[in-house]
Every structure is written in C-alpha cells, then in structure tokens.
Tab-separated table of C-alpha atoms in Angstrom:
chain	number	residue	atom	x	y	z
A	1	MET	CA	121.045	35.863	149.851
A	2	SER	CA	120.363	32.185	149.308
A	3	GLU	CA	116.895	30.879	148.465
A	4	GLU	CA	116.853	28.892	151.740
A	5	SER	CA	117.663	31.888	153.938
A	6	ASP	CA	115.101	34.013	152.094
A	7	SER	CA	112.465	31.371	152.788
A	8	LEU	CA	113.262	31.388	156.473
A	9	ARG	CA	113.175	35.152	156.609
A	10	THR	CA	109.698	35.343	155.059
A	11	SER	CA	108.173	32.544	157.149
A	12	PRO	CA	107.496	34.000	160.598
A	13	SER	CA	105.639	30.874	161.646
A	14	VAL	CA	108.962	29.067	161.479
A	15	ALA	CA	111.524	31.787	162.002
A	16	SER	CA	109.985	33.694	164.900
A	17	LEU	CA	108.634	30.813	166.999
A	18	SER	CA	110.862	28.835	169.272
A	19	GLU	CA	110.490	25.071	169.448
A	20	ASN	CA	108.424	25.354	172.609
A	21	GLU	CA	106.033	27.817	170.952
A	22	LEU	CA	105.120	25.638	167.981
A	23	PRO	CA	101.398	24.809	167.951
A	24	LEU	CA	100.605	21.417	169.395
A	25	PRO	CA	98.572	18.866	167.454
A	26	PRO	CA	95.004	18.354	168.688
A	27	PRO	CA	94.820	15.722	171.433
A	28	GLU	CA	93.560	12.280	170.475
A	29	PRO	CA	90.327	11.141	172.119
A	30	PRO	CA	91.013	9.186	175.297
A	31	GLY	CA	91.060	5.424	174.937
A	32	TYR	CA	88.768	3.087	176.801
A	33	VAL	CA	89.477	2.568	180.492
A	34	CYS	CA	87.453	-0.155	182.183
A	35	SER	CA	85.571	1.014	185.296
A	36	LEU	CA	84.226	-2.399	186.309
A	37	THR	CA	85.113	-3.889	189.666
A	38	GLU	CA	86.790	-7.291	189.779
A	39	ASP	CA	83.462	-8.874	190.693
A	40	LEU	CA	81.745	-7.279	187.707
A	41	VAL	CA	84.593	-8.288	185.396
A	42	THR	CA	84.020	-11.854	186.550
A	43	LYS	CA	80.250	-11.507	186.095
A	44	ALA	CA	80.707	-10.098	182.587
A	45	ARG	CA	82.979	-13.005	181.716
A	46	GLU	CA	80.506	-15.601	183.010
A	47	GLU	CA	77.232	-14.062	181.794
A	48	LEU	CA	78.228	-12.023	178.748
A	49	GLN	CA	81.255	-13.949	177.434
A	50	GLU	CA	83.326	-10.788	177.827
A	51	LYS	CA	87.037	-11.531	178.018
A	52	PRO	CA	89.070	-8.500	179.149
A	53	GLU	CA	92.087	-9.666	177.185
A	54	TRP	CA	90.010	-9.726	173.965
A	55	ARG	CA	87.780	-6.736	174.696
A	56	LEU	CA	89.457	-4.179	172.420
A	57	ARG	CA	89.874	-6.758	169.677
A	58	ASP	CA	86.121	-7.401	169.799
A	59	VAL	CA	85.367	-3.682	169.683
A	60	GLN	CA	87.620	-3.251	166.671
A	61	ALA	CA	85.911	-6.166	164.917
A	62	LEU	CA	82.503	-4.521	165.391
A	63	ARG	CA	83.888	-1.155	164.277
A	64	ASP	CA	85.252	-2.734	161.088
A	65	MET	CA	81.883	-4.366	160.385
A	66	VAL	CA	80.077	-1.021	160.715
A	67	ARG	CA	82.520	0.689	158.365
A	68	LYS	CA	82.246	-2.097	155.796
A	69	GLU	CA	78.512	-2.868	155.872
A	70	TYR	CA	77.088	0.558	156.829
A	71	PRO	CA	79.676	3.112	155.699
A	72	TYR	CA	77.174	5.992	155.754
A	73	LEU	CA	75.668	5.245	159.152
A	74	SER	CA	76.075	8.308	161.335
A	75	THR	CA	77.112	6.713	164.604
A	76	SER	CA	79.754	6.954	167.263
A	77	LEU	CA	82.493	4.356	166.891
A	78	ASP	CA	84.109	4.991	170.263
A	79	ASP	CA	85.219	1.938	172.221
A	80	ALA	CA	82.915	2.671	175.159
A	81	PHE	CA	79.880	3.225	172.911
A	82	LEU	CA	80.338	0.045	170.889
A	83	LEU	CA	80.892	-1.983	174.048
A	84	ARG	CA	77.275	-1.299	175.056
A	85	PHE	CA	76.054	-3.243	172.035
A	86	LEU	CA	78.538	-6.078	172.413
A	87	ARG	CA	77.567	-6.571	176.051
A	88	ALA	CA	73.855	-6.442	175.269
A	89	ARG	CA	74.314	-9.269	172.734
A	90	LYS	CA	76.905	-11.291	174.660
A	91	PHE	CA	79.724	-10.376	172.282
A	92	ASP	CA	78.055	-11.907	169.246
A	93	TYR	CA	79.356	-9.604	166.497
A	94	ASP	CA	76.459	-10.086	164.067
A	95	ARG	CA	73.766	-9.600	166.693
A	96	ALA	CA	75.575	-6.573	168.149
A	97	LEU	CA	75.769	-5.001	164.688
A	98	GLN	CA	72.052	-5.590	164.087
A	99	LEU	CA	71.249	-4.046	167.462
A	100	LEU	CA	73.325	-0.965	166.612
A	101	VAL	CA	71.570	-0.600	163.261
A	102	ASN	CA	68.150	-1.070	164.893
A	103	TYR	CA	69.074	1.490	167.554
A	104	HIS	CA	69.549	4.154	164.907
A	105	GLY	CA	66.607	2.878	162.857
A	106	CYS	CA	64.210	3.323	165.760
A	107	ARG	CA	65.371	6.888	166.178
A	108	ARG	CA	64.864	7.673	162.492
A	109	SER	CA	61.439	6.000	162.273
A	110	TRP	CA	59.749	7.735	165.232
A	111	PRO	CA	60.497	11.474	164.990
A	112	GLU	CA	57.722	12.369	167.471
A	113	VAL	CA	59.788	10.699	170.177
A	114	PHE	CA	63.366	11.301	169.136
A	115	ASN	CA	63.419	14.780	167.616
A	116	ASN	CA	64.683	17.446	170.028
A	117	LEU	CA	65.051	14.820	172.755
A	118	ARG	CA	66.487	16.637	175.760
A	119	PRO	CA	65.578	16.913	179.458
A	120	SER	CA	64.584	20.575	179.384
A	121	ALA	CA	61.910	19.769	176.779
A	122	LEU	CA	60.324	17.272	179.184
A	123	LYS	CA	60.005	19.272	182.371
A	124	ASP	CA	56.241	18.734	182.504
A	125	VAL	CA	56.708	14.954	182.513
A	126	LEU	CA	59.558	15.080	185.013
A	127	ASN	CA	57.650	17.390	187.340
A	128	SER	CA	54.554	15.169	187.220
A	129	GLY	CA	56.364	12.349	189.005
A	130	PHE	CA	55.666	9.929	186.150
A	131	LEU	CA	59.027	8.244	186.545
A	132	THR	CA	62.138	8.084	188.662
A	133	VAL	CA	65.045	5.787	189.415
A	134	LEU	CA	65.157	4.487	192.975
A	135	PRO	CA	68.314	5.492	194.883
A	136	HIS	CA	69.233	1.891	195.765
A	137	THR	CA	69.947	-1.039	193.440
A	138	ASP	CA	68.494	-4.509	193.954
A	139	PRO	CA	70.639	-7.381	195.314
A	140	ARG	CA	71.884	-8.130	191.778
A	141	GLY	CA	73.071	-4.572	191.306
A	142	CYS	CA	70.192	-3.594	188.990
A	143	HIS	CA	68.886	-0.039	189.059
A	144	VAL	CA	65.103	0.108	189.517
A	145	LEU	CA	63.169	2.322	187.111
A	146	CYS	CA	59.843	3.231	188.752
A	147	ILE	CA	56.969	4.278	186.467
A	148	ARG	CA	53.607	5.623	187.666
A	149	PRO	CA	51.162	6.075	184.764
A	150	ASP	CA	48.490	7.448	187.105
A	151	ARG	CA	50.528	10.658	187.394
A	152	TRP	CA	49.974	11.363	183.690
A	153	ILE	CA	47.048	13.616	182.724
A	154	PRO	CA	46.347	13.007	179.004
A	155	SER	CA	44.941	16.493	178.467
A	156	ASN	CA	48.302	18.013	179.467
A	157	TYR	CA	50.498	16.311	176.853
A	158	PRO	CA	50.460	13.224	174.586
A	159	ILE	CA	51.623	9.766	175.667
A	160	THR	CA	54.716	10.085	173.476
A	161	GLU	CA	56.110	12.584	175.990
A	162	ASN	CA	56.118	9.824	178.613
A	163	ILE	CA	57.941	7.523	176.204
A	164	ARG	CA	60.508	10.254	175.565
A	165	ALA	CA	61.141	10.563	179.306
A	166	VAL	CA	61.579	6.802	179.668
A	167	TYR	CA	64.011	6.736	176.756
A	168	LEU	CA	66.049	9.588	178.202
A	169	THR	CA	66.280	7.681	181.458
A	170	LEU	CA	67.440	4.517	179.700
A	171	GLU	CA	70.079	6.490	177.802
A	172	LYS	CA	71.378	7.981	181.026
A	173	LEU	CA	71.418	4.642	182.860
A	174	ILE	CA	73.235	2.785	180.081
A	175	GLN	CA	76.166	5.187	180.247
A	176	SER	CA	77.255	3.262	183.340
A	177	GLU	CA	79.292	0.123	182.672
A	178	GLU	CA	77.813	-1.310	185.845
A	179	THR	CA	74.335	-1.061	184.318
A	180	GLN	CA	75.554	-2.529	181.032
A	181	VAL	CA	76.578	-5.664	182.921
A	182	ASN	CA	73.879	-5.866	185.612
A	183	GLY	CA	70.884	-4.628	183.633
A	184	ILE	CA	67.828	-2.880	185.066
A	185	VAL	CA	64.507	-3.722	186.705
A	186	ILE	CA	61.259	-1.911	185.916
A	187	LEU	CA	58.617	-1.322	188.599
A	188	ALA	CA	55.324	-0.081	187.140
A	189	ASP	CA	52.481	1.039	189.401
A	190	TYR	CA	49.135	1.018	187.571
A	191	LYS	CA	47.054	2.169	190.507
A	192	GLY	CA	44.200	4.364	189.338
A	193	VAL	CA	44.763	3.800	185.622
A	194	SER	CA	41.366	3.966	183.909
A	195	LEU	CA	40.165	2.368	180.703
A	196	SER	CA	40.244	5.718	178.905
A	197	LYS	CA	43.847	6.301	179.929
A	198	ALA	CA	44.890	2.739	179.048
A	199	SER	CA	43.387	3.161	175.573
A	200	HIS	CA	46.155	5.639	174.691
A	201	PHE	CA	48.636	2.756	174.806
A	202	GLY	CA	47.195	0.800	171.888
A	203	PRO	CA	48.891	-1.821	169.700
A	204	PHE	CA	50.435	0.814	167.415
A	205	ILE	CA	52.273	2.439	170.320
A	206	ALA	CA	52.976	-0.940	171.883
A	207	LYS	CA	54.525	-2.157	168.631
A	208	LYS	CA	57.068	0.642	168.638
A	209	VAL	CA	57.866	0.502	172.353
A	210	ILE	CA	58.322	-3.268	172.319
A	211	GLY	CA	60.523	-2.959	169.250
A	212	ILE	CA	62.801	-0.497	171.016
A	213	LEU	CA	63.056	-2.410	174.285
A	214	GLN	CA	63.603	-5.811	172.678
A	215	ASP	CA	65.576	-5.081	169.533
A	216	GLY	CA	66.532	-1.408	169.469
A	217	PHE	CA	68.298	-0.509	172.699
A	218	PRO	CA	71.441	-1.949	174.331
A	219	ILE	CA	70.081	-2.646	177.786
A	220	ARG	CA	69.350	-5.835	179.698
A	221	ILE	CA	65.863	-5.821	181.246
A	222	LYS	CA	66.075	-8.387	184.029
A	223	ALA	CA	62.500	-8.071	185.328
A	224	VAL	CA	59.306	-6.045	184.963
A	225	HIS	CA	57.181	-5.896	188.125
A	226	ILE	CA	53.596	-4.665	187.750
A	227	VAL	CA	51.740	-3.622	190.902
A	228	ASN	CA	48.213	-2.363	191.567
A	229	GLU	CA	47.125	-3.237	188.051
A	230	PRO	CA	43.370	-2.981	187.369
A	231	ARG	CA	41.365	-5.859	185.921
A	232	ILE	CA	41.742	-4.509	182.401
A	233	PHE	CA	45.522	-4.857	182.519
A	234	LYS	CA	45.491	-8.643	182.380
A	235	GLY	CA	43.343	-8.493	179.278
A	236	ILE	CA	45.663	-5.988	177.614
A	237	PHE	CA	48.757	-7.940	178.610
A	238	ALA	CA	47.256	-11.110	177.138
A	239	ILE	CA	47.142	-9.325	173.776
A	240	ILE	CA	50.642	-7.837	174.036
A	241	LYS	CA	52.324	-11.002	175.302
A	242	PRO	CA	52.412	-12.839	171.941
A	243	PHE	CA	54.536	-10.023	170.542
A	244	LEU	CA	57.096	-10.348	173.322
A	245	LYS	CA	60.018	-12.680	173.017
A	246	GLU	CA	59.639	-15.617	175.362
A	247	LYS	CA	62.606	-14.570	177.476
A	248	ILE	CA	61.162	-11.091	178.050
A	249	ALA	CA	57.606	-12.337	178.550
A	250	ASN	CA	58.817	-14.674	181.288
A	251	ARG	CA	60.302	-11.709	183.130
A	252	PHE	CA	56.937	-9.979	183.643
A	253	PHE	CA	55.451	-10.405	187.110
A	254	LEU	CA	51.916	-9.239	187.945
A	255	HIS	CA	51.591	-8.693	191.695
A	256	GLY	CA	48.276	-6.861	191.962
A	257	SER	CA	47.999	-5.268	195.399
A	258	ASP	CA	49.980	-8.071	197.045
A	259	LEU	CA	53.115	-6.221	198.124
A	260	SER	CA	54.419	-9.302	199.917
A	261	SER	CA	54.675	-10.914	196.488
A	262	LEU	CA	56.675	-7.923	195.285
A	263	HIS	CA	58.991	-8.166	198.283
A	264	THR	CA	60.038	-11.698	197.340
A	265	ASN	CA	61.658	-10.121	194.273
A	266	LEU	CA	62.565	-6.624	195.456
A	267	PRO	CA	63.561	-6.430	199.138
A	268	ARG	CA	61.847	-3.898	201.355
A	269	ASN	CA	65.094	-2.118	202.233
A	270	ILE	CA	65.427	-0.731	198.686
A	271	LEU	CA	61.751	0.188	198.242
A	272	PRO	CA	60.005	3.412	199.327
A	273	LYS	CA	57.235	3.200	201.881
A	274	GLU	CA	54.619	3.560	199.129
A	275	TYR	CA	55.464	-0.038	198.194
A	276	GLY	CA	55.847	-1.394	201.702
A	277	GLY	CA	59.534	-0.535	201.866
A	278	THR	CA	61.788	1.017	204.466
A	279	ALA	CA	63.806	3.360	202.217
A	280	GLY	CA	61.786	6.489	202.970
A	281	GLU	CA	59.230	8.250	200.800
A	282	LEU	CA	59.343	8.040	197.020
A	283	GLU	CA	60.838	11.210	195.583
A	284	THR	CA	61.601	12.196	192.007
A	285	ALA	CA	63.592	15.414	192.362
A	286	SER	CA	66.996	13.729	192.616
A	287	TRP	CA	66.658	11.833	189.345
A	288	ASN	CA	65.218	14.900	187.609
A	289	THR	CA	68.346	16.784	188.649
A	290	VAL	CA	70.556	14.051	187.199
A	291	LEU	CA	68.776	14.219	183.856
A	292	LEU	CA	68.693	18.010	183.657
A	293	ALA	CA	72.418	18.143	184.436
A	294	SER	CA	72.981	16.053	181.284
A	295	GLU	CA	71.268	18.561	178.986
A	296	ASP	CA	74.370	19.306	176.909
A	297	ASP	CA	75.076	15.621	176.281
A	298	PHE	CA	71.551	15.007	175.027
A	299	VAL	CA	71.575	18.119	172.845
A	300	LYS	CA	74.763	16.890	171.193
A	301	GLU	CA	73.344	13.406	170.655
A	302	PHE	CA	69.701	14.029	169.729
A	303	CYS	CA	69.361	17.609	168.520
A	304	GLN	CA	71.608	17.519	165.466
A	305	PRO	CA	70.288	17.362	161.879
A	306	VAL	CA	70.311	13.952	160.173
A	307	THR	CA	72.788	13.875	157.318
A	308	ALA	CA	71.568	13.148	153.793
A	309	CYS	CA	73.710	10.018	153.531
A	310	ASP	CA	72.338	8.709	156.799
A	311	SER	CA	68.749	9.189	155.707
A	312	LEU	CA	69.406	7.099	152.597
A	313	LEU	CA	69.751	4.010	154.725
A	314	GLY	CA	65.974	3.803	155.006
A	315	GLN	CA	64.338	0.444	155.362
A	316	PRO	CA	67.332	-1.738	156.377
A	317	LEU	CA	67.593	0.305	159.565
A	318	LEU	CA	64.113	-0.631	160.776
A	319	PRO	CA	63.975	-3.277	163.487
A	320	GLU	CA	63.232	-6.785	162.357
A	321	GLY	CA	60.511	-9.048	163.706
A	322	LEU	CA	57.923	-6.422	164.625
A	323	ILE	CA	54.230	-6.948	164.037
A	324	SER	CA	52.707	-5.568	160.865
A	325	ASP	CA	50.068	-2.836	160.696
A	326	ALA	CA	47.469	-5.460	159.787
A	327	GLN	CA	48.394	-7.411	162.906
A	328	CYS	CA	48.073	-4.191	164.895
A	329	GLU	CA	44.511	-3.718	163.618
A	330	ASP	CA	43.639	-7.300	164.551
A	331	ALA	CA	45.220	-6.770	167.953
A	332	MET	CA	43.209	-3.581	168.495
A	333	ARG	CA	39.962	-5.415	167.839
A	334	ALA	CA	41.046	-8.194	170.188
A	335	VAL	CA	42.039	-5.673	172.869
A	336	LYS	CA	38.606	-4.062	172.789
A	337	SER	CA	36.885	-7.424	173.029
A	338	GLN	CA	39.159	-8.569	175.860
A	339	VAL	CA	38.936	-5.299	177.799
A	340	TYR	CA	35.149	-5.052	177.742
A	341	SER	CA	34.848	-8.675	178.797
A	342	CYS	CA	36.623	-7.672	182.005
A	343	TYR	CA	33.627	-5.571	183.059
C-alpha cells in the first residue's frame, strides 16, 4: 500500500467526512452598518465633519494609532466602538485617541466606581428614583437624563453608587448612533437638597466627575438644566465653574423654581407633570428595565480582570487638565466660605 493511501486510511477527519461535513471556520465579526437616518447623516457631516465615504478609513486610522502608540491597551477596536470617539471629537484623530485613552484611564483610576459595574449591583439606586431617562427626546433629538439628588439617602449607600448609576446610563445611551450624533441633555432637580447632603459632593468628587464628563467619555452634553436649586447651589457652582471648560460652563442653566424658564429650553410636551409638562407622571421603572436587561453586556465590559500589561500603562492613561489635589483643598476651603455666606 502506498504511503499516500495509508495516510488517508488513518486520517478519519479527512477520509470519513464528506465535503459538506467538514468543520466550518468561525464566522468573522459583523462589519459596521450605519443606522443613521439621512437627516442624521447630514447632521453628522455638518456638525461632526463625518463623511460617510471616508468613515471606515477614519476608523482604520484611529485603530492603527491605538495599535502603534498603545499596543498593550486592553480596548475594543471594533468599528462601531471607535466611531463613538471619532464623533465625540469631530473626527480629529489625535483628540479621539486621547479621549479613548482617558476613557480607560478614568476606569482604572477610580475602582470604587468602575469595579463590578453592572445594573444588578445598583438596584438600591435604581429603585430610589434617583435617575431616569425621559421617554421623549427634545426637539434636537437629545435624550433627557433626569437626576433627582433628593431621592438619595446618604445613610443607605455612598455617593459613588449614584455616580455608578449615572455612568451606566451614559454607557447605555451612547450605544445608540443617534445619541452619538445628537448628544444628551441633563435635567437635575435639586429640590430639598440640604447642606449636609451637598457636602458629600466636594471638590475631590467633583474633580473626578468633571474629568469623566469633559475628557473621559465619548458623549456630547448639549445642556445641563438645574431646577429648584437651593441658595447654596449658586455658591457651590461658583467654585466648580472655573474647572469647567468654557463651552461646557456656558451650557449650564440655573432656573430655580421658574418652570417657564425651563420650558423655553425643554418644551412642555416632553416633560412630566412634575416639571410643568404634559407627558404624564415621571416614572423610573421603564429605564430601570432597560438597564437591567443589559446585565450581560455590562458584566462582559466591566467585570473582567485587568490584564497585567494593561495595568502597566499607569500615568499616561490619566485624564489631562484636571485640578491638582492642592487645588482641591483650596477649593474646599472656598466652598465652605461661599456656602456659609449664603445663610
């Protein structure tokens, strides 16, 4: 018997399987498919400098930069994921890369917030009614994130749990290409927030939160509307404002109890009756259900161990331009002085 025929006889994987029975190679991950409407494609072109004909070329350019400059960075390099960062920085490659690096740096530098970050770990926050996303978008297509600090009882859990819930919500919202283009609006109701409760959000916490929202997350914040704020809020905001970039600072609007002022920015037909709207009562159960249904996605993204190589990146991953600890101490002293002068 020839050597070739003997080989065939002793290789059942070849000899006994027909062509149709041969194992198939694993499927390749699906490529990017744009879900934007024609109007949003036009908006992205005009506001974000996104050109559909160059989109995949731009994504590949960013991917190549990550591989070259941060070869050990543990990050997704999928088209859809990288597009979030390009859109958030108007397709400026260098700025998009820095945002991506900051995004991961924020997660590494604040383990109290980002470790074990999943909806089921935050049921107390979700059930409290601390936050929700309104069912209707504003006229620009922005989702409205509604936050109610008065629903938080500090003795039940630390303030970082609230920040975790906000971050989860941002992560869920940014999955939508529509949100990547349109951005979001924040509506914060400070009714009933006392001095003791406000003191939990000091400059050290503010430093980290501002760093994430400005330089560490790929989302466009189009406006922040504050309603029912107590007298102490203006004093606190006066201290925080210098640390905000001018563009973001100019998007803060303090309405007090004047809901008519709010309605000039957010129409009544998208607001719940609690804020003088006609869209029914404010409810949080629907958004809680959305988040809890995404449990597996968050476990995959936030509940995996950090690789040794990734942890070696260290300092370069930390967001740039944040205030120092010494500045935080100065700010804390100024906050106390400003707050007590309000009384």
